[in-house]
Short mmCIF file of C-alpha atoms in Angstrom, two decimals:
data_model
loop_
_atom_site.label_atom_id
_atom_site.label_comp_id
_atom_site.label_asym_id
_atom_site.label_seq_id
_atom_site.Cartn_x
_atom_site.Cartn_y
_atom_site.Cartn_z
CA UNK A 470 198.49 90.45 71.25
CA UNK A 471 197.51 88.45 74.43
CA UNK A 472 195.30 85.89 74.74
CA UNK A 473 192.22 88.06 76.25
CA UNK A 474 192.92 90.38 73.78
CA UNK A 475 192.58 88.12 70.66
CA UNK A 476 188.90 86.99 72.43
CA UNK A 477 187.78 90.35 72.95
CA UNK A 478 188.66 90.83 69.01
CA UNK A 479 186.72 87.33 68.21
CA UNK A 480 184.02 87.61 70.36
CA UNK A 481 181.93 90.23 68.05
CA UNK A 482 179.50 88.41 65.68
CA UNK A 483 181.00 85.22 66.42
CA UNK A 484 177.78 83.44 67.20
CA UNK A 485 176.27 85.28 64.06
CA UNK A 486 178.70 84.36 62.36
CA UNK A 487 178.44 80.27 63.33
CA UNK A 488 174.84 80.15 63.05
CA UNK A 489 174.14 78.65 59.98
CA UNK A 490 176.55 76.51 60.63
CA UNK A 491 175.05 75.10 64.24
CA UNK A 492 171.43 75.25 62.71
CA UNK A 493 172.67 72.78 59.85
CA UNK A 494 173.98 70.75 62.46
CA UNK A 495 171.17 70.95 64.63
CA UNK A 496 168.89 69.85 61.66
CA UNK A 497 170.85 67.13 60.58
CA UNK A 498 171.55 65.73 64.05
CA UNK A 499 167.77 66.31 64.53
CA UNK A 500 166.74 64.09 61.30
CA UNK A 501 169.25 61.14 62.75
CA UNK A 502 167.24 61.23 66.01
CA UNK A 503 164.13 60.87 64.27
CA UNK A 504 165.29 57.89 61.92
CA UNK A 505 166.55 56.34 65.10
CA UNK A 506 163.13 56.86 66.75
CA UNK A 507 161.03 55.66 64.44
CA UNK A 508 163.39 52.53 63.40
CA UNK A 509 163.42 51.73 67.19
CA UNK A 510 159.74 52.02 67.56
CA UNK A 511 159.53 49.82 64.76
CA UNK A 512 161.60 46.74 66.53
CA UNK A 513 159.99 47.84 69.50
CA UNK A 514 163.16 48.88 71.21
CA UNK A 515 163.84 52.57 72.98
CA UNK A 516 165.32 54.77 70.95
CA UNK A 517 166.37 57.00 74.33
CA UNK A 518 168.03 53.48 75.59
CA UNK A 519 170.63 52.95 73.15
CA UNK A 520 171.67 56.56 73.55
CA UNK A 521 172.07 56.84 76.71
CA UNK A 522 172.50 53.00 78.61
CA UNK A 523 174.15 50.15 76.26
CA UNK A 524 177.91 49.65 76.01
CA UNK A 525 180.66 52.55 77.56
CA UNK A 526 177.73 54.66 78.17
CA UNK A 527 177.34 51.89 81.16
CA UNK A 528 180.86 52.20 82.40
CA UNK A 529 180.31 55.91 82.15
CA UNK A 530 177.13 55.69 84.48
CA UNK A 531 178.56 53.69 86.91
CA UNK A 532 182.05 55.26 87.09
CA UNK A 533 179.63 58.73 87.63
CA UNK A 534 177.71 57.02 90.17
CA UNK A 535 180.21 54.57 91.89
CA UNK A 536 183.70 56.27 91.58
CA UNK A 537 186.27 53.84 90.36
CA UNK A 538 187.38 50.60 91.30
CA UNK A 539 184.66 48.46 89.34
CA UNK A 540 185.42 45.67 87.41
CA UNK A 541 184.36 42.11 85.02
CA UNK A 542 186.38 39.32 85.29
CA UNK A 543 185.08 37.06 81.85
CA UNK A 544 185.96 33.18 82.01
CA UNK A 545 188.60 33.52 79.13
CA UNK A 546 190.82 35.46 81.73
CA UNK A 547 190.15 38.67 80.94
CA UNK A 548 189.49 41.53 83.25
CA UNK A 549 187.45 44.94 81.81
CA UNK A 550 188.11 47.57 84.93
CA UNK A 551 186.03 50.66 84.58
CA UNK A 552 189.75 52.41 84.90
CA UNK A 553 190.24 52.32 81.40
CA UNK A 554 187.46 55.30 81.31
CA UNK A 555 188.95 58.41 81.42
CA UNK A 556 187.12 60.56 84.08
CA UNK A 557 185.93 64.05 82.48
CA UNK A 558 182.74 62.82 81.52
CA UNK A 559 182.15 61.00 84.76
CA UNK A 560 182.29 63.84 86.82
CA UNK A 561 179.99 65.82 84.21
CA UNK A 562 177.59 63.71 84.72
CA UNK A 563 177.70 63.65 88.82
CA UNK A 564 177.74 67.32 88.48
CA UNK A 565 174.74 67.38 86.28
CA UNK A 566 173.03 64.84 88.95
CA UNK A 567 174.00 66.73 91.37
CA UNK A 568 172.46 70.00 90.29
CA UNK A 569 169.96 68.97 88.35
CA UNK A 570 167.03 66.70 88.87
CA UNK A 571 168.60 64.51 86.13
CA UNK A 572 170.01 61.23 86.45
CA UNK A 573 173.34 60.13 85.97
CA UNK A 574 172.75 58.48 82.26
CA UNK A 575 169.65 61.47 81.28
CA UNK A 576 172.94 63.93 82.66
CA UNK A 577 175.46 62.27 80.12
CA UNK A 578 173.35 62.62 77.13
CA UNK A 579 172.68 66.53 77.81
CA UNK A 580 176.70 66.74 77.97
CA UNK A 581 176.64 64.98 74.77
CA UNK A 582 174.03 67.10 73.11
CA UNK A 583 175.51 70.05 74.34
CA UNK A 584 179.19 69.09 73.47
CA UNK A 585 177.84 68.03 70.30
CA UNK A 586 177.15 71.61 69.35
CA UNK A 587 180.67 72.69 70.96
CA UNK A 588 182.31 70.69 68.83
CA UNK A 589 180.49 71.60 65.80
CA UNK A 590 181.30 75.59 66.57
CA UNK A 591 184.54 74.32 67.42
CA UNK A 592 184.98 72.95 63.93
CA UNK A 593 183.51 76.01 62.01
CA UNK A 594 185.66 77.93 63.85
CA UNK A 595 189.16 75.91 62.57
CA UNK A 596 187.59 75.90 59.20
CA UNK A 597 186.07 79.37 59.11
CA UNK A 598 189.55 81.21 60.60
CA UNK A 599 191.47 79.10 57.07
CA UNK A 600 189.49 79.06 54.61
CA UNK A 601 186.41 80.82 55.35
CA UNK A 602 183.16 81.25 56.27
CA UNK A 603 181.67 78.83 53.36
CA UNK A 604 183.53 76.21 54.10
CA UNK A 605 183.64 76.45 57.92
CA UNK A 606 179.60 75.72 56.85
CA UNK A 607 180.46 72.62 54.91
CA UNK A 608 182.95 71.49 57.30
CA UNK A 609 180.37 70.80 60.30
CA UNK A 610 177.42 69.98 57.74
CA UNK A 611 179.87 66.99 56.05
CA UNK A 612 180.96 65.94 60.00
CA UNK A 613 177.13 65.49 61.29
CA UNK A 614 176.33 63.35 58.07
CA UNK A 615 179.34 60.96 58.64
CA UNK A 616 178.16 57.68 58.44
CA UNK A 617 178.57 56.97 62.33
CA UNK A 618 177.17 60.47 63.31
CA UNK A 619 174.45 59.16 65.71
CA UNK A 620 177.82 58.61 68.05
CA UNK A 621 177.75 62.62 68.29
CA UNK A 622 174.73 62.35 69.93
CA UNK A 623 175.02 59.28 72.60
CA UNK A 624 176.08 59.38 76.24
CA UNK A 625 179.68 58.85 74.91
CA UNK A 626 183.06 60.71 75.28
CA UNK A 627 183.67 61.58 71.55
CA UNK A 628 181.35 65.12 71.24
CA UNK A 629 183.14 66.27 74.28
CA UNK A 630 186.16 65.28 73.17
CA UNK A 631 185.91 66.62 69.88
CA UNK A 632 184.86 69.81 71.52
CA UNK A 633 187.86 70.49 73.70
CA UNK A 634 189.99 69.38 70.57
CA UNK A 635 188.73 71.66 68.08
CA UNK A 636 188.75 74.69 70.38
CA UNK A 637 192.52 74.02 71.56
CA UNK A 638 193.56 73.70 68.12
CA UNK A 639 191.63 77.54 67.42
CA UNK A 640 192.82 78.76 70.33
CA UNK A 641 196.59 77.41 68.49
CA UNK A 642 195.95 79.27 65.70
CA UNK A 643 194.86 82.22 66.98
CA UNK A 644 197.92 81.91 69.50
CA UNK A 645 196.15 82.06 72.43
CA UNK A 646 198.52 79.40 74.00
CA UNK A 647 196.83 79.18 77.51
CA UNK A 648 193.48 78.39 76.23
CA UNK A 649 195.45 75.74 74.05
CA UNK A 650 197.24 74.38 76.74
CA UNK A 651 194.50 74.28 79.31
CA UNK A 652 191.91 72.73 76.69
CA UNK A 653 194.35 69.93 75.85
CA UNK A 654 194.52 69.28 79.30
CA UNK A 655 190.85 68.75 79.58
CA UNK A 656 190.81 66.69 76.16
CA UNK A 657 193.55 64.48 77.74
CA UNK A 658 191.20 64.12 80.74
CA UNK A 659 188.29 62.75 78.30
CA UNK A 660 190.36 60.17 76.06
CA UNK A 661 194.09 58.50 75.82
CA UNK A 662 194.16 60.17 72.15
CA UNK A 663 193.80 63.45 74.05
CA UNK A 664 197.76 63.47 73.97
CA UNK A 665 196.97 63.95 70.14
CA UNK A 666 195.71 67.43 71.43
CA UNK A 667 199.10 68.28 73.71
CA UNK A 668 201.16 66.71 70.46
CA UNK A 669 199.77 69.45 68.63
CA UNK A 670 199.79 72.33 71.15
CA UNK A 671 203.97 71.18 71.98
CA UNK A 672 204.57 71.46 67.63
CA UNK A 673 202.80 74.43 66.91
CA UNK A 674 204.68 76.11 69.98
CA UNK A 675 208.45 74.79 69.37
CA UNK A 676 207.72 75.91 65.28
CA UNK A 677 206.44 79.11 66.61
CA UNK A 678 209.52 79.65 68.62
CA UNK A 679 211.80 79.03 66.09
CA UNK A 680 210.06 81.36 63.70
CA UNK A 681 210.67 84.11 66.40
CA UNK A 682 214.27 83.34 66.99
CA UNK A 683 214.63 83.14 62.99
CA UNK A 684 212.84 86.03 62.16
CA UNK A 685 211.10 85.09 59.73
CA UNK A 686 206.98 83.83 59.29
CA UNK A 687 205.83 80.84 57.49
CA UNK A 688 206.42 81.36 54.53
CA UNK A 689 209.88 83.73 54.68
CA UNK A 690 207.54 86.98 55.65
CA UNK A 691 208.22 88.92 59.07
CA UNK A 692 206.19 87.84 61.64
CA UNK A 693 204.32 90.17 63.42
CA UNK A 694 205.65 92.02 66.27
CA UNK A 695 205.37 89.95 69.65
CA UNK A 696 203.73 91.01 72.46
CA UNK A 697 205.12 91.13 75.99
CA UNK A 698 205.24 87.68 77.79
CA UNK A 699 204.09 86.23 74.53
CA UNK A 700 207.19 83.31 74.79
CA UNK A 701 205.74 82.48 78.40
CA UNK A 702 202.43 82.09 77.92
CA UNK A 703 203.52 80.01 75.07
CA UNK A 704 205.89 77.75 77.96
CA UNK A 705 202.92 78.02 80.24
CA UNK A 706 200.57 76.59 77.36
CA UNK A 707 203.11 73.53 76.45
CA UNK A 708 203.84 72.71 80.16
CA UNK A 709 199.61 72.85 80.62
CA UNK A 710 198.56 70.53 77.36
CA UNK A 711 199.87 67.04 78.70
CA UNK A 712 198.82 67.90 82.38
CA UNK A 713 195.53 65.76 81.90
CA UNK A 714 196.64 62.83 79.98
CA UNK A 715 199.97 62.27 81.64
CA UNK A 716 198.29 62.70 85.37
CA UNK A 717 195.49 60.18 84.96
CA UNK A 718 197.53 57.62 83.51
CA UNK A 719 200.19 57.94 86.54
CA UNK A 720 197.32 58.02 88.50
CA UNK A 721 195.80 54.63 87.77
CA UNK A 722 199.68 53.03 87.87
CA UNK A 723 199.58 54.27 91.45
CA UNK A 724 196.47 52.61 92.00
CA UNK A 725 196.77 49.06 90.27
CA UNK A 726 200.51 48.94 91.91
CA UNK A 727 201.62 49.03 88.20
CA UNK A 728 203.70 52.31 87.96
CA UNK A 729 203.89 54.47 84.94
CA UNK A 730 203.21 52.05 82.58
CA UNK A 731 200.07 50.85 84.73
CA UNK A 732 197.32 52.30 82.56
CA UNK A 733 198.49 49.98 79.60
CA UNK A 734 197.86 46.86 81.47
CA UNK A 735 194.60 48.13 82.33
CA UNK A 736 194.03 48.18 78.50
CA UNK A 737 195.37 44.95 78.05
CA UNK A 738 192.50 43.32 80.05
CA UNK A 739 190.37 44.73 77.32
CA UNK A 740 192.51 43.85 74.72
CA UNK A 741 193.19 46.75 73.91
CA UNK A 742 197.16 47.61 72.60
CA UNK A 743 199.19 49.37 69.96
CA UNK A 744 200.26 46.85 67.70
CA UNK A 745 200.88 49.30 64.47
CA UNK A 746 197.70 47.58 62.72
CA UNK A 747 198.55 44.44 62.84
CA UNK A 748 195.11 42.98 64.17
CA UNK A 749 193.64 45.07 61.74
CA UNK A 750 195.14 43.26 58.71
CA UNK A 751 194.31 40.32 60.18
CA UNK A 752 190.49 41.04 60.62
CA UNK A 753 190.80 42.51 56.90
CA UNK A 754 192.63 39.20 55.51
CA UNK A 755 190.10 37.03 57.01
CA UNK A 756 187.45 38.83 55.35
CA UNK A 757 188.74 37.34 52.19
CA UNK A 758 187.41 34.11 53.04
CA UNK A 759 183.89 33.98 51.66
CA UNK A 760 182.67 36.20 48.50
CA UNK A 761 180.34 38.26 51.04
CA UNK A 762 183.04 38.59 53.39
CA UNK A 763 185.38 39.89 50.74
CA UNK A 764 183.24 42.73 49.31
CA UNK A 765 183.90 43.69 53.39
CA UNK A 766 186.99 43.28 52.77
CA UNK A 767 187.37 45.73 49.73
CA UNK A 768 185.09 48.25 51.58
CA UNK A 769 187.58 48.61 54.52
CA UNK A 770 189.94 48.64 52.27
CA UNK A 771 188.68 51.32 50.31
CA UNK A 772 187.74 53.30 53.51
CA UNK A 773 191.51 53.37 54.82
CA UNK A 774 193.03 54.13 51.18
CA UNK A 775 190.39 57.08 51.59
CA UNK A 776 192.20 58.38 54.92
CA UNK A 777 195.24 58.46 53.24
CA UNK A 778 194.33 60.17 50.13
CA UNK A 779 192.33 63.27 52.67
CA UNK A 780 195.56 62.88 54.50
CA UNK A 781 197.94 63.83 51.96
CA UNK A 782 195.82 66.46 50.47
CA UNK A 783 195.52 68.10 53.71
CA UNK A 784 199.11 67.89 53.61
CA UNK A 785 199.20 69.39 50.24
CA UNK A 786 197.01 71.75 51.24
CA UNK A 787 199.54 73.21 53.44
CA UNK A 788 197.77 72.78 56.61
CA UNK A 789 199.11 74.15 59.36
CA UNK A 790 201.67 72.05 61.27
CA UNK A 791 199.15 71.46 64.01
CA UNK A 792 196.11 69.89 62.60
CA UNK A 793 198.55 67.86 60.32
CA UNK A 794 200.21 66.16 63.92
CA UNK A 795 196.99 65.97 65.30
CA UNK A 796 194.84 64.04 62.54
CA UNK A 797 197.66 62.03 61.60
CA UNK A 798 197.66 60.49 65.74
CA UNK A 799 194.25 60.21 66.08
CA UNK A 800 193.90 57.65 62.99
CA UNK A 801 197.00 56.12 63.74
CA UNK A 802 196.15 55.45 66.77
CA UNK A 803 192.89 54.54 66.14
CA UNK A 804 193.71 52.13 62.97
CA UNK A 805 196.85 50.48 64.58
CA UNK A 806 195.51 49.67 67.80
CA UNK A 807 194.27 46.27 68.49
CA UNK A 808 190.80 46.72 69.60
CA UNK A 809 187.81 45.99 68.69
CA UNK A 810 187.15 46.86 65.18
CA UNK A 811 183.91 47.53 64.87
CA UNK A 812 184.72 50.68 66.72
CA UNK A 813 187.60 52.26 64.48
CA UNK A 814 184.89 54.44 62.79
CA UNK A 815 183.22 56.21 66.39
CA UNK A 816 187.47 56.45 66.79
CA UNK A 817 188.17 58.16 64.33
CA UNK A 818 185.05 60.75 64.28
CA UNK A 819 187.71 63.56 66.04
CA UNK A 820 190.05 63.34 63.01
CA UNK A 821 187.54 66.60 61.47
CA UNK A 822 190.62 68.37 59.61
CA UNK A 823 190.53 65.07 57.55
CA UNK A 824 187.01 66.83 56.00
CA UNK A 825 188.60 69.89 55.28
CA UNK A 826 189.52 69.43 51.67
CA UNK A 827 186.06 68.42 50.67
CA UNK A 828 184.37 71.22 52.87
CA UNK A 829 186.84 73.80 50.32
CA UNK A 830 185.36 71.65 47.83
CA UNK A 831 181.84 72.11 48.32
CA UNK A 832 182.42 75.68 49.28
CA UNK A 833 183.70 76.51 45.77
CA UNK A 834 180.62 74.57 43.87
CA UNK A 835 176.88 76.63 43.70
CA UNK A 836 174.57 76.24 46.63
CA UNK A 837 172.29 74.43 45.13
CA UNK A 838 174.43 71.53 44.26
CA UNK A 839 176.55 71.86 47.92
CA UNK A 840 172.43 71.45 49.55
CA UNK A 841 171.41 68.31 47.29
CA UNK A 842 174.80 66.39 48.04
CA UNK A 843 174.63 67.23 51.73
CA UNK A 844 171.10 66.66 51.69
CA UNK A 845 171.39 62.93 50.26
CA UNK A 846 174.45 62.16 52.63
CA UNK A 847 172.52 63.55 55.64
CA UNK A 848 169.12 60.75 54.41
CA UNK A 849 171.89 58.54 54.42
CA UNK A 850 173.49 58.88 57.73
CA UNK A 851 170.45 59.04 59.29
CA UNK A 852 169.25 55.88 57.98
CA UNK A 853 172.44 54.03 58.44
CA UNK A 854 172.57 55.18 62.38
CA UNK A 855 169.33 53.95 62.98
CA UNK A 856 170.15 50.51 61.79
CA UNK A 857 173.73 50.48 63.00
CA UNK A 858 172.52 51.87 66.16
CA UNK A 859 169.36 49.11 66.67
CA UNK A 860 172.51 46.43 65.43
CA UNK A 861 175.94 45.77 66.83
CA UNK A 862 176.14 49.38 66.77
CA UNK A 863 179.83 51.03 68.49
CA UNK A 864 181.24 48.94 71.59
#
C-alpha cells in the first residue's frame, strides 16, 4: 500500500474519531489557563506575559525578529548565543507576522496553541492505532494534566515538537515512510532531541527491511504483500529523517568557524553538555544536605525510578521498536545532560509513549472512575502551573 493510499484509508472519520479526545484536551488546557489567570491577577502579574515573553520565548522573539547572530556575554565568562535555538519556530512566527496582523511573540503562542492540539491528535493517533480508541482518549487526557502542562501552551518549542514527533512516529507505523522521514526532518529543525525522531524512523526501517528479506512478520507471521517501490520510499524516508537536525548543526559550525562539532560549543556557553547524568547526581546529592532539601531529594528520586519503571513496562508491553528508541533518547538525553535542572521536566514532556501503560490502564477501569482520577490530576496541574508558572517556572 503506498503512502497516499494508507491516508486516503485514514482520512474517513478520523477527526470524529479524535474528538473526544481534542475536546478533553481543550478543556483541560482551558482550566490551566484559567488557574494561571486568576493566580496572576492575584500577584498582579500578566498571565498573557509569562506565556508568551519570559525566558526562550525571548530568544525565540528575537531570533523571529532579528535573524541570528545575537548574543550575552555574562561576567563569569559565559556566552548564551541565540544559535543554540533551533529555527522552525522562528520562522513560524515571522510567517505568522508576516501574514497576520500579529506580532512576533502574540504569533508564537498561536503556533503553540495550535501545535498543542497537533500534538495531542498526534498522540491519540499512536495510542488509538495500538491499543485503541479508549485509551488513545486517556493517553492525551493523562499528557495535558502532567504536572508541567502549562509548557504545552507557552510560546515554546515543545507542542510543536511534540507534534511533528508523534505524527512521524504514526506515519512509522502505518508505514508511510515519506511522511516519517519528512516529519523527522522538521522535528530535527525544532529541537537537538529531534534526532530522537530520525533514530526512530532509521530502526523501524532497517527492522522492517529485514523482516522483508526474512520473510517473516513480527512475531514469525507472513508479512503482508509489499507494494511496488515500497523498499524506496522506505530509503527515501531514512535518507529524509536526519536532513533537519544534521543540516542546522553543520550549519552553525560553518558559521562560528567551529566545523561539525560547532553546535556543541555553542551549548557549552550555556552550559549545556552530555555528561551521562552526572550533574544531575550532583544536584540530587546536594539536596541531602538539609531535612527540607532531602524530602527534594527523595522526590526526584522517586520521579526518575518512575521513568524507569513506565520504561520497562512499555518494554514489556511489547512496544513497537520505534517508540521504545525514541522515549528511551529523549529522557536520556534529557536526564544526562548537564543543564539546568529545573528544566528536565518541560524536557521530557515529548517522551508521551512513557504514558501509554497507564492510558491501557485507565482504559480498562469504568468511566466513572477513569473521569474522577483525571479530573483530580487535571485540578492539580492546573494549580501547580499557575504557581510554577508565576515562580521560577521552566528556563
Amino acid at each position: 500500500m503506498t503512502d497516499l493510499e494508507t491516508r486516503a484509508e485514514a482520512r474517513p472519520g478520523a477527526l470524529r474519531r479524535a474528538a473526544p479526545a481534542l475536546l478533553g484536551y481543550a478543556a483541560v488546557r482551558a482550566l490551566g489557563l484559567l488557574a494561571l489567570a486568576l493566580w496572576s491577577a492575584a500577584r498582579d502579574k500578566s498571565a498573557y506575559t509569562l506565556l508568551t515573553a519570559r525566558w526562550d520565548s525571548l530568544w525565540y522573539t528575537r531570533v523571529a525578529e532579528l535573524g541570528y547572530g545575537y548574543e550575552v556575554r555574562l561576567p563569569n565568562g559565559d556566552v548564551h548565543s541565540n544559535l543554540a535555538f533551533f529555527p522552525l519556530l522562528p520562522w513560524l512566527e515571522r510567517l505568522g507576522a508576516a501574514v497576520t496582523p500579529l506580532s512576533h511573540a502574540d504569533a508564537g503562542f498561536v503556533v503553540s496553541l495550535l501545535a498543542s492540539l497537533a500534538a495531542a491528535w498526534g498522540i491519540f493517533a499512536v495510542a488509538e492505532h495500538l491499543y485503541g480508541r479508549r485509551a488513545g482518549v486517556c493517553a492525551v487526557l493523562l499528557w495535558a494534566v502532567l504536572p508541567v502542562a502549562v509548557v504545552q501552551s507557552m510560546a515554546y518549542s515543545e507542542s510543536l515538537f511534540t507534534a511533528l514527533a508523534a505524527w512521524s512516529l504514526y506515519a512509522v507505523l502505518t508505514g508511510r515512510w515519506v511522511t516519517a522521514g519528512t516529519l523527522a526532518a522538521l522535528a530535527g529543525l525544532t529541537r537537538p532531541v529531534g534526532l530522537a525522531v530520525a533514530a526512530a524512523v532509521w530502526v523501524a526501517a532497517v527492522t522492517a527491511f529485514v523482516r522483508s528479506r526474512s520473510g517473516a512478520g513480527p512475531d514469525g507471521a507472513r508479512p503482508p504483500e509489499r507494494a511496488p517501490g515500497d523498499g524506496a520510499r522506505r530509503v527515501l524516508g531514512m535518507l529524509l529523517a536526519p536532513l533537519g537536525a544534521a543540516g542546522y548543526v553543520l550549519w552553525v559550525g560553518h558559521r562560528t568557524g567551529g566545523g561539525p562539532l560547532g553546535y556543541l560549543d555553542v551549548q557549552a556557553g550555556w552550559r549545556n553538555g552530555f555528561d551521562g547524568g552526572a550533574a544531575f547526581a550532583r544536584f540530587v546529592a546536594e539536596k541531602f544536605t538539609s531535612p527540607l532539601g532531602a524530602l527534594a531529594g527523595v522526590g526526584l528520586i522517586a520521579g526518575v525510578a518512575l521513568l524507569v519503571w513506565l520504561y520497562v513496562v512499555c518494554v514489556r508491553q511489547r512496544q513497537p521498536l520505534a517508540l521504545l528508541v525514541y522515549t528511551g533518547l529523549v529522557v536520556v538525553l534529557a536526564l544526562c545532560a548537564s543543564s539546568y535542572f529545573g528544566s528536565k521536566p518541560r524536557l521530557l514532556l515529548p517522551a508521551f509513549p512513557l504514558l501509554l501503560p497507564l492510558a491501557v490502564a485507565l482504559a480498562r477501569a469504568r468511566t466513572s472512575r477513569s473521569a474522577a482520577v483525571l479530573g483530580a490530576l487535571a485540578t492539580v496541574s492546573a494549580v501547580y502551573g499557575a504557581f510554577w508558572l508565576n515562580g521560577s517556572g521552566p528556563p
